[in-house]
Amino acid sequence: MLVYRFRTWVLLLLVIFPDPSLSHFDSAKKKQMREKVRKMFYHAYENYMTHAFPHDELKPLSRSFTDSLSELGNLKLEHLPQNYNGTALTLIESLSSLVILGNCTEFERAVLWLSENLTFDVDARVNLFECNIRVLGGLVSAHILATDSTNRLVQGSYKNQLLVLAEDLGRRFLPAFDTPTGLPYAWINLKYGVMKNETTETSTSGCGSLILEMGALSRLTGDPRYESAALRALRKLWSMRSSLNLLGTTLDMETGEWIEHSSGIGAGVDSFYEYLFKAHILFGKEDFWRMFHSAYLAVQKYFRHGPWYHEADMRTGKATYWQLTSLQAFWPGLQATANTSHREFVYVWKKFGVLPERYLLDHQMLHPTENYYPLRPELAESTFYLYQATKDPWYMEVGETIVNSLNSYTKVEGGFASIRDVTTMQTEDHMHSFFLAETCKYLYLLFDDSFLVDRNYIFTTEGHPLPVLSAWQDRLPEIYIPSNWTYVKVIFILPQIKCEDQLGDLSVLIVQDEKQTKRSSAMSLQVCPALSLNAGHGEQLVESACHVPDARSDHKCFGDEECGVDSTSCRRRSCSMAGYCGLWLVA
């Protein structure tokens, strides 16, 4: 059953367990790989600090810099600012990575510099989505890390300066949401707001991937405007889905009309799905889960082809473009059970040495122009999540392959360079800030997850950790509310026992008599299949531990993944051709 699988994954993602078996990838090998990644991070970080700071990003070949915040998402490089000198973007992106690597001294130095020098009162037109995930997310996450119970900073040196900066940036975002539809403009000038004759075209990710950072900002400041704006945009976007529960890629935020009806799980859409799921974990809103569940089923039905995912028309569900994009590599990590998809991405990585930006599945060939690799983190991210979910040391071997490739093909004297052409491994003079925010971080966590032990975090789409706090939950998700637990109600009609099964999640009521009940966990009792305890008059019926309810209370289904496990036989239920779950297969 899909709901059960995903909620199981949440626990696997957020709770770190000891590794029972490392196979040949023993602790010494893990330590060796951890130190290899640590050296990668500092080679990149120190070159940035030496040759580019306080500008935005490093140009590792020329050992210079680029003030690229206004260029992010700006493919035509239009309306670039004249007097913009950077916002130390890569430093902001590196803050949480410094903490994860255990360098609190450098973290404190960076925090104090930003506190005294960073300003957003600059005449720069920036992409709302990119600025949100990189800058706002980096500041919010770092503020939390600076104020948590581990006392990383010298006492008295930090007085919420990063939160003040984050709130200042959040206020500068708000004019973008002042639209007839509630969908935000894709571009905002940090000093002057929405510019005259600004484009009304935006993307699904641009409208639907703001809730984590802006929601966290509201929870930290007590100002609901940020979360409300992001939530209004997300709900409007969801209302624009087709009857198939599919969304397009680009839209007009002023009219609410779709521009590009073809979409997939890659560029322009990817983080929309990611944020629905993670927002459910972070804020406890059941609405987020319902949206994600519906969207996920639609993706599996209309986009999936074996281990691959193509693009399709949101109106008809018919395939449009058969292509792999590097951004899709986050999907197996989101699923956490998608071993086959992950292995296909690994195959493509090994085929070329890195993961090309776009690969044509129908022709089994590279895209003629998008054949570059800009140091993207998505495959490392999925590898980390899948290792946490399975503890299979094969994923560490994948991580080793990625680390070796990065050092072989992208490491240069001045840092790490993007690959212009994966067929020649020609390098390009650019090191994106996400290399330090995500790529190095996920590889380090793969080999050393000590930062996560006894802590619950979700990572934003830019790799910035946000803690899962009970204080941030509007209310507990319904799965955790006792009144919604599964139970078996036993009506004693001697000499027979009649059972009425109520659908929900794994927990039961032991009915001792009609007036007295006792709650118990089926999993703790380890009973499979359903058995009667204390046989004889007044016996107690305990539901089986193997019972997994169907995804829908009406038992309708689109595929086997929506069907559960039968409570009496412990057999997997399947989806019939008529679209109903049941024990259709012969045991």
Coordinates of C-alpha atoms in Angstrom, one line a residue:
M1 CA 0.0 0.0 0.0
L2 CA 1.4 3.3 -1.1
V3 CA 0.6 5.4 1.9
Y4 CA 2.1 2.9 4.3
R5 CA 5.2 2.6 2.2
F6 CA 5.8 6.3 2.2
R7 CA 5.2 6.9 5.8
T8 CA 7.5 4.0 6.6
W9 CA 10.1 5.9 4.4
V10 CA 9.7 9.0 6.5
L11 CA 10.8 7.1 9.6
L12 CA 13.7 5.6 7.7
L13 CA 14.8 9.0 6.4
L14 CA 14.6 10.8 9.7
V15 CA 15.8 8.2 12.2
I16 CA 19.4 6.9 11.9
F17 CA 20.0 3.3 12.9
P18 CA 23.3 1.5 13.5
D19 CA 24.5 -0.3 10.4
P20 CA 24.2 -4.0 11.0
S21 CA 26.5 -5.0 8.1
L22 CA 29.0 -3.0 6.1
S23 CA 30.2 -5.9 4.0
H24 CA 33.6 -5.1 2.6
F25 CA 32.9 -1.4 3.1
D26 CA 34.1 -1.4 6.6
S27 CA 34.6 1.4 9.1
A28 CA 38.1 2.1 7.9
K29 CA 36.9 2.4 4.3
K30 CA 34.1 4.7 5.4
K31 CA 36.5 6.9 7.2
Q32 CA 38.8 7.0 4.2
M33 CA 36.0 8.1 2.0
R34 CA 34.7 10.7 4.5
E35 CA 38.2 12.3 4.6
K36 CA 38.3 12.3 0.8
V37 CA 35.1 14.2 0.6
R38 CA 36.2 16.5 3.4
K39 CA 39.3 17.4 1.3
M40 CA 37.0 18.0 -1.7
F41 CA 34.9 20.4 0.3
Y42 CA 37.8 22.4 1.6
H43 CA 39.6 22.5 -1.7
A44 CA 36.5 24.2 -3.2
Y45 CA 35.7 26.3 -0.1
E46 CA 39.2 27.7 0.4
N47 CA 39.6 28.6 -3.3
Y48 CA 36.3 30.4 -3.2
M49 CA 37.3 32.3 -0.1
T50 CA 40.7 33.2 -1.6
H51 CA 39.7 34.1 -5.1
A52 CA 36.0 34.9 -5.1
F53 CA 34.7 35.9 -1.7
P54 CA 32.6 38.1 -1.0
H55 CA 31.3 37.7 -4.6
D56 CA 28.7 35.1 -5.4
E57 CA 30.5 32.2 -7.1
L58 CA 34.0 31.0 -8.0
K59 CA 35.5 30.7 -11.5
P60 CA 38.0 28.0 -10.8
L61 CA 39.9 28.0 -14.0
S62 CA 40.7 31.7 -14.0
R63 CA 40.6 31.9 -10.2
S64 CA 38.3 34.8 -10.3
F65 CA 34.6 35.4 -9.5
T66 CA 31.2 35.9 -10.9
D67 CA 28.3 37.8 -9.3
S68 CA 25.8 35.4 -10.5
L69 CA 22.7 35.7 -8.3
S70 CA 21.0 37.8 -11.0
E71 CA 22.0 35.2 -13.7
L72 CA 20.4 32.2 -12.0
G73 CA 17.4 31.1 -14.0
N74 CA 18.1 34.0 -16.4
L75 CA 18.9 32.0 -19.6
K76 CA 19.0 35.1 -21.8
L77 CA 21.0 37.1 -19.3
E78 CA 18.5 40.0 -19.5
H79 CA 18.3 43.0 -17.2
L80 CA 21.5 42.3 -15.4
P81 CA 22.4 44.9 -12.7
Q82 CA 25.2 47.4 -13.3
N83 CA 26.5 48.0 -9.8
Y84 CA 25.9 44.7 -8.1
N85 CA 28.9 43.2 -6.3
G86 CA 27.6 40.0 -5.0
T87 CA 26.0 38.8 -1.7
A88 CA 28.6 36.1 -0.7
L89 CA 26.2 33.5 -2.2
T90 CA 28.6 30.6 -1.9
L91 CA 29.5 31.4 1.7
I92 CA 25.7 31.5 2.6
E93 CA 25.3 28.1 0.8
S94 CA 28.3 26.7 2.7
L95 CA 27.1 27.5 6.3
S96 CA 25.2 24.3 7.0
S97 CA 27.9 22.2 5.3
L98 CA 30.5 23.7 7.7
V99 CA 28.4 22.6 10.7
I100 CA 27.9 19.1 9.3
L101 CA 31.7 18.8 8.8
G102 CA 32.1 19.9 12.4
N103 CA 33.9 23.2 11.7
C104 CA 32.2 25.4 14.2
T105 CA 35.1 27.9 14.2
E106 CA 34.7 28.7 10.5
F107 CA 30.9 28.6 10.8
E108 CA 31.1 31.3 13.5
R109 CA 33.5 33.4 11.5
A110 CA 31.2 33.3 8.5
V111 CA 28.1 34.1 10.6
L112 CA 29.7 37.1 12.1
W113 CA 31.0 38.4 8.8
L114 CA 27.5 38.1 7.2
S115 CA 26.0 39.7 10.3
E116 CA 28.1 42.8 9.8
N117 CA 28.4 43.1 6.0
L118 CA 25.5 41.5 4.2
T119 CA 22.7 43.7 2.9
F120 CA 19.9 43.1 0.5
D121 CA 19.2 46.7 -0.3
V122 CA 20.7 46.3 -3.7
D123 CA 19.4 47.2 -7.2
A124 CA 19.4 43.6 -8.5
R125 CA 16.7 41.7 -10.3
V126 CA 16.7 38.1 -9.0
N127 CA 14.8 34.9 -9.6
L128 CA 12.4 34.4 -6.7
F129 CA 12.7 30.6 -6.7
E130 CA 16.6 30.6 -6.8
C131 CA 17.0 33.3 -4.2
N132 CA 14.5 31.6 -2.0
I133 CA 16.1 28.1 -2.0
R134 CA 19.7 29.4 -1.9
V135 CA 19.8 32.6 0.1
L136 CA 16.7 32.5 2.3
G137 CA 17.0 28.8 2.9
G138 CA 20.7 29.1 3.7
L139 CA 20.1 31.9 6.2
V140 CA 17.1 30.3 8.0
S141 CA 18.9 26.9 8.3
A142 CA 22.1 28.5 9.6
H143 CA 20.1 30.6 12.1
I144 CA 18.6 27.4 13.5
L145 CA 22.0 25.7 13.6
A146 CA 23.4 28.8 15.4
T147 CA 20.7 28.7 18.1
D148 CA 20.2 25.0 18.7
S149 CA 21.1 23.3 21.9
T150 CA 24.6 22.3 20.9
N151 CA 25.9 25.9 21.5
R152 CA 28.1 26.0 18.4
L153 CA 28.9 29.7 18.8
V154 CA 30.7 31.6 21.5
Q155 CA 28.2 32.6 24.1
G156 CA 26.8 36.1 23.4
S157 CA 28.3 36.5 19.9
Y158 CA 25.1 35.6 18.1
K159 CA 21.9 37.7 18.6
N160 CA 19.7 36.4 15.8
Q161 CA 21.5 38.4 13.1
L162 CA 20.9 35.8 10.4
L163 CA 17.2 35.7 11.2
V164 CA 17.1 39.5 10.9
L165 CA 18.7 39.2 7.5
A166 CA 16.3 36.4 6.5
E167 CA 13.2 38.4 7.5
D168 CA 14.5 41.4 5.6
L169 CA 14.8 39.2 2.5
G170 CA 11.4 37.7 3.1
R171 CA 9.8 41.1 3.2
R172 CA 11.4 41.9 -0.1
F173 CA 9.8 38.8 -1.6
L174 CA 6.3 39.7 -0.6
P175 CA 5.5 42.2 -3.5
A176 CA 6.0 39.4 -5.9
F177 CA 2.9 37.7 -4.5
D178 CA 0.6 40.8 -4.9
T179 CA -1.1 39.4 -8.0
P180 CA -4.7 38.6 -9.0
T181 CA -4.1 34.9 -8.8
G182 CA -1.8 34.8 -5.8
L183 CA 0.8 33.2 -8.0
P184 CA 4.1 35.1 -7.6
Y185 CA 6.2 36.8 -10.3
A186 CA 9.3 34.8 -11.2
W187 CA 11.4 37.9 -10.8
I188 CA 11.8 40.6 -8.1
N189 CA 14.1 43.5 -7.7
L190 CA 15.5 43.3 -4.2
K191 CA 15.4 47.1 -3.9
Y192 CA 12.5 48.2 -6.0
G193 CA 10.1 45.3 -6.0
V194 CA 8.4 44.1 -9.2
M195 CA 9.7 46.0 -12.2
K196 CA 7.5 47.7 -14.8
N197 CA 6.6 45.3 -17.7
E198 CA 8.0 42.3 -15.8
T199 CA 7.4 39.0 -17.5
T200 CA 4.3 37.1 -16.2
E201 CA 5.7 33.7 -17.2
T202 CA 6.8 31.4 -14.4
S203 CA 7.3 27.7 -13.7
T204 CA 5.6 25.1 -11.6
S205 CA 8.6 24.9 -9.4
G206 CA 8.8 28.6 -9.2
C207 CA 5.3 28.9 -7.7
G208 CA 5.1 25.6 -5.8
S209 CA 8.5 25.3 -4.1
L210 CA 8.5 28.2 -1.7
I211 CA 6.7 26.7 1.3
L212 CA 9.6 25.2 3.3
E213 CA 11.7 28.3 3.5
M214 CA 8.9 30.8 3.8
G215 CA 7.0 28.6 6.2
A216 CA 10.0 28.2 8.4
L217 CA 10.5 31.9 8.4
S218 CA 7.0 32.5 9.6
R219 CA 7.4 29.9 12.4
L220 CA 10.7 31.6 13.5
T221 CA 9.4 35.2 13.4
G222 CA 5.8 34.7 14.3
D223 CA 4.8 36.7 11.1
P224 CA 2.3 34.5 9.1
R225 CA 2.6 36.6 5.9
Y226 CA 5.5 34.5 4.4
E227 CA 3.9 31.1 4.9
S228 CA 0.4 32.5 3.9
A229 CA 1.8 33.9 0.6
A230 CA 3.6 30.6 -0.3
L231 CA 0.6 28.5 0.7
R232 CA -1.8 30.6 -1.3
A233 CA 0.4 30.2 -4.4
L234 CA 0.7 26.4 -3.8
R235 CA -3.0 25.9 -3.4
K236 CA -3.8 28.0 -6.5
L237 CA -1.2 26.0 -8.5
W238 CA -2.8 22.7 -7.3
S239 CA -6.2 24.0 -8.4
M240 CA -4.9 24.3 -11.9
R241 CA -4.1 20.6 -12.3
S242 CA -5.8 18.6 -15.0
S243 CA -8.4 16.0 -14.5
L244 CA -5.5 13.5 -14.5
N245 CA -3.9 15.3 -11.6
L246 CA -1.0 16.4 -13.8
L247 CA 0.5 19.9 -14.0
G248 CA 2.3 21.6 -16.8
T249 CA 5.8 23.2 -16.7
T250 CA 5.3 26.9 -17.4
L251 CA 2.3 29.2 -16.8
D252 CA 1.2 32.8 -16.8
M253 CA 0.9 33.8 -13.2
E254 CA -1.3 36.8 -14.0
T255 CA -4.0 34.9 -15.9
G256 CA -3.5 31.5 -14.3
E257 CA -3.3 29.8 -17.8
W258 CA -0.8 27.2 -18.7
I259 CA 1.8 28.0 -21.3
E260 CA 3.7 24.6 -21.6
H261 CA 1.4 21.6 -21.0
S262 CA 4.1 19.0 -21.3
S263 CA 5.9 18.2 -18.1
G264 CA 7.7 15.4 -16.2
I265 CA 9.7 15.2 -13.0
G266 CA 12.6 17.2 -14.2
A267 CA 13.5 20.9 -14.7
G268 CA 10.7 23.3 -14.0
V269 CA 8.6 20.8 -12.0
D270 CA 10.9 18.6 -9.9
S271 CA 10.9 20.4 -6.5
F272 CA 7.1 20.9 -6.6
Y273 CA 6.7 17.2 -5.8
E274 CA 9.6 17.2 -3.4
Y275 CA 8.1 20.1 -1.4
L276 CA 4.6 18.7 -1.1
F277 CA 6.1 15.6 0.6
K278 CA 8.6 17.4 2.8
A279 CA 6.1 20.1 3.8
H280 CA 3.8 17.4 5.1
I281 CA 6.7 16.1 7.3
L282 CA 7.8 19.6 8.5
F283 CA 4.4 21.2 9.2
G284 CA 2.1 18.3 9.7
K285 CA -0.6 19.5 7.3
E286 CA -2.5 16.5 6.0
D287 CA -3.4 18.6 2.9
F288 CA 0.2 18.4 1.7
W289 CA 0.1 14.6 2.0
R290 CA -3.1 14.4 0.0
M291 CA -1.8 16.6 -2.7
F292 CA 1.5 14.7 -2.9
H293 CA -0.3 11.3 -2.9
S294 CA -2.6 12.3 -5.8
A295 CA 0.3 13.8 -7.8
Y296 CA 2.6 10.8 -7.2
L297 CA 0.0 8.3 -8.4
A298 CA -0.5 10.4 -11.5
V299 CA 3.3 10.5 -12.1
Q300 CA 3.6 6.8 -11.8
K301 CA 0.7 6.2 -14.1
Y302 CA 1.5 8.7 -16.9
F303 CA 5.2 9.4 -16.8
R304 CA 6.8 6.1 -15.8
H305 CA 8.1 3.7 -18.4
G306 CA 9.9 0.8 -16.7
P307 CA 12.7 2.4 -14.6
W308 CA 12.6 5.6 -16.6
Y309 CA 10.2 8.6 -16.5
H310 CA 9.4 10.4 -19.7
E311 CA 7.4 13.6 -20.1
A312 CA 3.7 13.7 -21.0
D313 CA 0.9 16.2 -21.8
M314 CA -1.0 17.1 -18.7
R315 CA -4.3 17.1 -20.5
T316 CA -4.1 13.7 -22.2
G317 CA -1.4 11.8 -20.4
K318 CA 0.2 11.0 -23.7
A319 CA 4.0 10.8 -23.9
T320 CA 5.7 13.9 -25.4
Y321 CA 9.5 13.8 -24.8
W322 CA 11.5 10.6 -24.0
Q323 CA 14.5 12.0 -22.2
L324 CA 16.4 11.8 -19.0
T325 CA 17.5 15.0 -17.3
S326 CA 20.0 15.1 -14.5
L327 CA 17.5 16.9 -12.3
Q328 CA 15.3 13.8 -12.4
A329 CA 17.9 11.9 -10.3
F330 CA 16.4 13.3 -7.1
W331 CA 13.3 11.1 -7.7
P332 CA 14.7 7.7 -6.4
G333 CA 15.7 9.4 -3.2
L334 CA 12.2 10.8 -2.8
Q335 CA 10.8 7.4 -3.3
A336 CA 13.5 5.7 -1.2
T337 CA 12.5 2.3 -2.6
A338 CA 13.2 3.1 -6.3
N339 CA 16.3 0.9 -6.7
T340 CA 15.7 0.2 -10.4
S341 CA 15.5 3.9 -11.3
H342 CA 18.6 4.7 -9.3
R343 CA 20.6 2.0 -10.9
E344 CA 19.7 3.4 -14.3
F345 CA 21.1 6.8 -13.4
V346 CA 24.2 5.1 -12.0
Y347 CA 24.5 3.3 -15.4
V348 CA 24.4 6.5 -17.3
W349 CA 26.9 8.1 -14.9
K350 CA 29.4 5.2 -15.4
K351 CA 28.8 5.3 -19.1
F352 CA 29.9 8.9 -19.4
G353 CA 31.9 9.4 -16.2
V354 CA 29.4 12.0 -14.9
L355 CA 25.7 12.6 -15.4
P356 CA 24.9 14.6 -18.6
E357 CA 22.2 17.3 -18.3
R358 CA 19.9 15.6 -20.8
Y359 CA 19.9 12.1 -22.3
L360 CA 17.5 11.0 -25.1
L361 CA 16.0 7.7 -24.0
D362 CA 14.3 6.9 -27.2
H363 CA 17.6 7.2 -29.2
Q364 CA 19.9 6.1 -26.3
M365 CA 22.1 9.1 -27.0
L366 CA 23.1 12.5 -25.6
H367 CA 21.1 15.6 -26.2
P368 CA 23.1 17.5 -29.0
T369 CA 23.4 20.7 -26.9
E370 CA 22.6 19.9 -23.3
N371 CA 25.6 17.5 -22.9
Y372 CA 27.2 19.3 -19.9
Y373 CA 27.5 18.5 -16.2
P374 CA 27.4 21.5 -13.8
L375 CA 28.4 19.5 -10.7
R376 CA 24.8 18.7 -9.9
P377 CA 24.1 16.9 -6.6
E378 CA 20.9 14.9 -7.4
L379 CA 22.5 11.5 -7.8
A380 CA 24.5 11.9 -4.7
E381 CA 21.4 13.0 -2.8
S382 CA 19.4 9.9 -3.9
T383 CA 22.3 7.6 -3.1
F384 CA 22.5 9.1 0.4
Y385 CA 18.7 8.6 1.0
L386 CA 18.7 5.1 -0.3
Y387 CA 21.6 4.1 1.8
Q388 CA 19.8 5.5 4.9
A389 CA 16.7 3.6 3.9
T390 CA 18.3 0.2 3.2
K391 CA 21.8 0.3 4.8
D392 CA 23.0 -1.6 1.6
P393 CA 26.7 -0.9 1.3
W394 CA 26.3 -1.0 -2.5
Y395 CA 25.2 2.7 -2.2
M396 CA 28.5 3.5 -0.6
E397 CA 30.2 2.0 -3.6
V398 CA 28.2 4.3 -5.8
G399 CA 29.2 7.2 -3.6
E400 CA 32.8 6.1 -4.1
T401 CA 32.3 6.1 -7.8
I402 CA 30.9 9.6 -7.8
V403 CA 33.7 10.9 -5.6
N404 CA 36.4 9.4 -7.8
S405 CA 34.8 10.8 -10.9
L406 CA 34.6 14.3 -9.5
N407 CA 38.2 14.2 -8.5
S408 CA 39.3 12.8 -11.8
Y409 CA 37.3 15.0 -14.2
T410 CA 36.3 18.2 -12.4
K411 CA 39.0 19.0 -9.8
V412 CA 41.3 21.7 -11.0
E413 CA 43.9 23.7 -9.1
G414 CA 41.5 26.5 -8.4
G415 CA 38.6 24.4 -7.2
F416 CA 36.1 22.2 -9.0
A417 CA 35.0 23.1 -12.5
S418 CA 31.8 22.2 -14.4
I419 CA 32.0 19.9 -17.4
R420 CA 31.2 21.6 -20.7
D421 CA 30.9 18.4 -22.7
V422 CA 30.8 15.0 -21.1
T423 CA 32.1 13.3 -24.3
T424 CA 35.4 15.2 -24.1
M425 CA 35.4 16.2 -20.4
Q426 CA 36.3 19.7 -21.4
T427 CA 35.9 21.9 -18.3
E428 CA 34.0 25.2 -17.9
D429 CA 35.0 28.1 -15.7
H430 CA 32.2 27.9 -13.1
M431 CA 31.7 26.3 -9.7
H432 CA 28.1 26.6 -8.7
S433 CA 27.3 27.3 -5.1
F434 CA 25.3 24.1 -4.8
F435 CA 28.5 22.1 -5.1
L436 CA 29.3 23.1 -1.6
A437 CA 25.7 23.3 -0.4
E438 CA 24.6 19.9 -1.7
T439 CA 27.0 17.7 -3.7
C440 CA 29.8 17.6 -1.0
K441 CA 27.3 17.6 1.8
Y442 CA 25.3 14.5 0.6
L443 CA 28.5 12.6 -0.2
Y444 CA 29.9 13.4 3.3
L445 CA 26.7 12.3 5.0
L446 CA 26.8 9.1 3.0
F447 CA 30.0 8.1 4.7
D448 CA 29.5 9.9 8.1
D449 CA 25.9 10.5 9.2
S450 CA 26.9 11.4 12.8
F451 CA 25.3 14.9 12.4
L452 CA 21.9 13.2 12.0
V453 CA 22.0 10.7 14.9
D454 CA 19.2 11.4 17.4
R455 CA 18.0 14.3 15.3
N456 CA 15.1 14.7 12.8
Y457 CA 15.8 16.9 9.7
I458 CA 14.4 17.4 6.3
F459 CA 16.7 18.9 3.7
T460 CA 15.4 21.6 1.3
T461 CA 15.9 21.2 -2.4
E462 CA 19.1 23.1 -2.0
G463 CA 20.3 20.8 0.8
H464 CA 19.7 23.1 3.8
P465 CA 18.6 21.2 6.9
L466 CA 15.5 22.2 8.7
P467 CA 14.5 20.4 12.0
V468 CA 11.2 18.6 12.4
L469 CA 9.9 20.3 15.5
S470 CA 6.6 19.5 17.3
A471 CA 6.2 23.3 17.8
W472 CA 6.0 23.8 14.0
Q473 CA 3.3 21.2 13.6
D474 CA -0.1 22.9 13.2
R475 CA -1.4 19.6 14.6
L476 CA -0.2 16.1 14.5
P477 CA -0.8 14.5 11.1
E478 CA -3.8 12.2 11.2
I479 CA -1.7 9.1 11.1
Y480 CA -0.5 9.8 14.6
I481 CA -3.9 10.7 16.2
P482 CA -5.2 7.7 18.2
S483 CA -8.8 8.2 17.0
N484 CA -7.6 7.4 13.5
W485 CA -5.7 4.2 14.3
T486 CA -6.8 0.9 12.9
Y487 CA -8.7 -1.2 15.3
V488 CA -10.7 -4.4 15.3
K489 CA -14.1 -4.2 16.9
V490 CA -15.2 -7.6 18.2
I491 CA -18.9 -8.2 18.7
F492 CA -19.5 -11.4 20.7
I493 CA -22.3 -13.4 19.2
L494 CA -21.9 -16.9 20.6
P495 CA -20.9 -19.3 19.4
Q496 CA -19.4 -17.2 16.5
I497 CA -17.2 -14.1 16.6
K498 CA -18.0 -11.3 14.1
C499 CA -15.2 -8.8 13.4
E500 CA -15.6 -5.4 11.9
D501 CA -12.4 -4.0 10.4
Q502 CA -11.9 -0.2 10.4
L503 CA -9.3 1.1 7.9
G504 CA -6.5 3.2 9.2
D505 CA -2.9 2.6 10.3
L506 CA -1.2 -0.2 12.2
S507 CA -2.7 -0.3 15.7
V508 CA -5.5 -2.3 17.2
L509 CA -8.1 -2.5 20.0
I510 CA -8.3 -5.7 22.0
V511 CA -12.0 -6.0 22.9
Q512 CA -12.4 -7.8 26.2
D513 CA -16.1 -7.3 26.4
E514 CA -18.7 -4.9 25.0
K515 CA -18.1 -2.3 27.7
Q516 CA -14.3 -2.5 28.2
T517 CA -11.6 -2.1 25.6
K518 CA -7.8 -2.1 25.7
R519 CA -5.5 -0.5 23.1
S520 CA -2.5 -2.5 21.9
S521 CA -0.1 -2.4 19.1
A522 CA -0.3 -5.3 16.6
M523 CA 3.4 -4.8 15.7
S524 CA 4.5 -5.1 19.3
L525 CA 2.4 -8.3 19.7
Q526 CA 4.1 -9.8 16.6
V527 CA 0.9 -11.7 15.7
C528 CA 0.6 -12.9 12.1
P529 CA -2.0 -13.9 10.9
A530 CA -4.9 -12.8 13.1
L531 CA -5.3 -15.1 16.1
S532 CA -7.5 -15.6 19.0
L533 CA -5.8 -15.4 22.4
N534 CA -7.0 -17.1 25.5
A535 CA -9.2 -19.5 23.6
G536 CA -12.6 -20.2 25.1
H537 CA -15.5 -18.1 26.3
G538 CA -14.7 -14.4 26.2
E539 CA -11.7 -14.8 23.9
Q540 CA -9.8 -11.7 22.6
L541 CA -9.1 -11.3 18.9
V542 CA -5.9 -9.6 18.0
E543 CA -5.4 -8.2 14.5
S544 CA -2.4 -9.4 12.5
A545 CA 0.8 -7.5 12.5
C546 CA 1.1 -7.9 8.7
H547 CA -2.1 -6.0 8.0
V548 CA -1.6 -3.0 5.7
P549 CA -4.9 -1.2 4.6
D550 CA -5.5 -0.3 1.0
A551 CA -4.7 3.2 0.0
R552 CA -8.4 4.1 -0.5
S553 CA -11.3 3.3 1.8
D554 CA -13.4 2.3 -1.3
H555 CA -10.6 -0.2 -2.3
K556 CA -10.4 1.4 -5.8
C557 CA -6.9 1.3 -7.3
F558 CA -4.8 2.2 -10.4
G559 CA -2.0 -0.2 -9.6
D560 CA -0.8 -2.9 -7.2
E561 CA 1.1 -0.3 -5.2
E562 CA -2.2 1.1 -3.9
C563 CA -3.3 -2.3 -2.4
G564 CA -2.3 -3.5 1.0
V565 CA -1.8 -6.8 2.8
D566 CA -4.7 -9.0 3.9
S567 CA -5.1 -9.1 7.7
T568 CA -6.1 -12.7 8.0
S569 CA -4.0 -14.4 5.4
C570 CA -1.0 -12.0 5.3
R571 CA -1.1 -12.2 1.5
R572 CA -0.4 -9.2 -0.7
R573 CA -3.5 -7.8 -2.3
S574 CA -3.4 -6.8 -6.0
C575 CA -5.3 -4.5 -8.3
S576 CA -7.8 -6.1 -10.7
M577 CA -8.4 -5.1 -14.3
A578 CA -11.6 -3.5 -13.0
G579 CA -9.6 -1.3 -10.6
Y580 CA -10.3 -2.9 -7.2
C581 CA -8.0 -4.3 -4.6
G582 CA -8.4 -7.9 -3.5
L583 CA -6.9 -11.4 -3.3
W584 CA -7.1 -12.0 -7.0
L585 CA -3.9 -14.0 -7.4
V586 CA -3.8 -17.7 -6.6
A587 CA -1.5 -18.3 -3.6

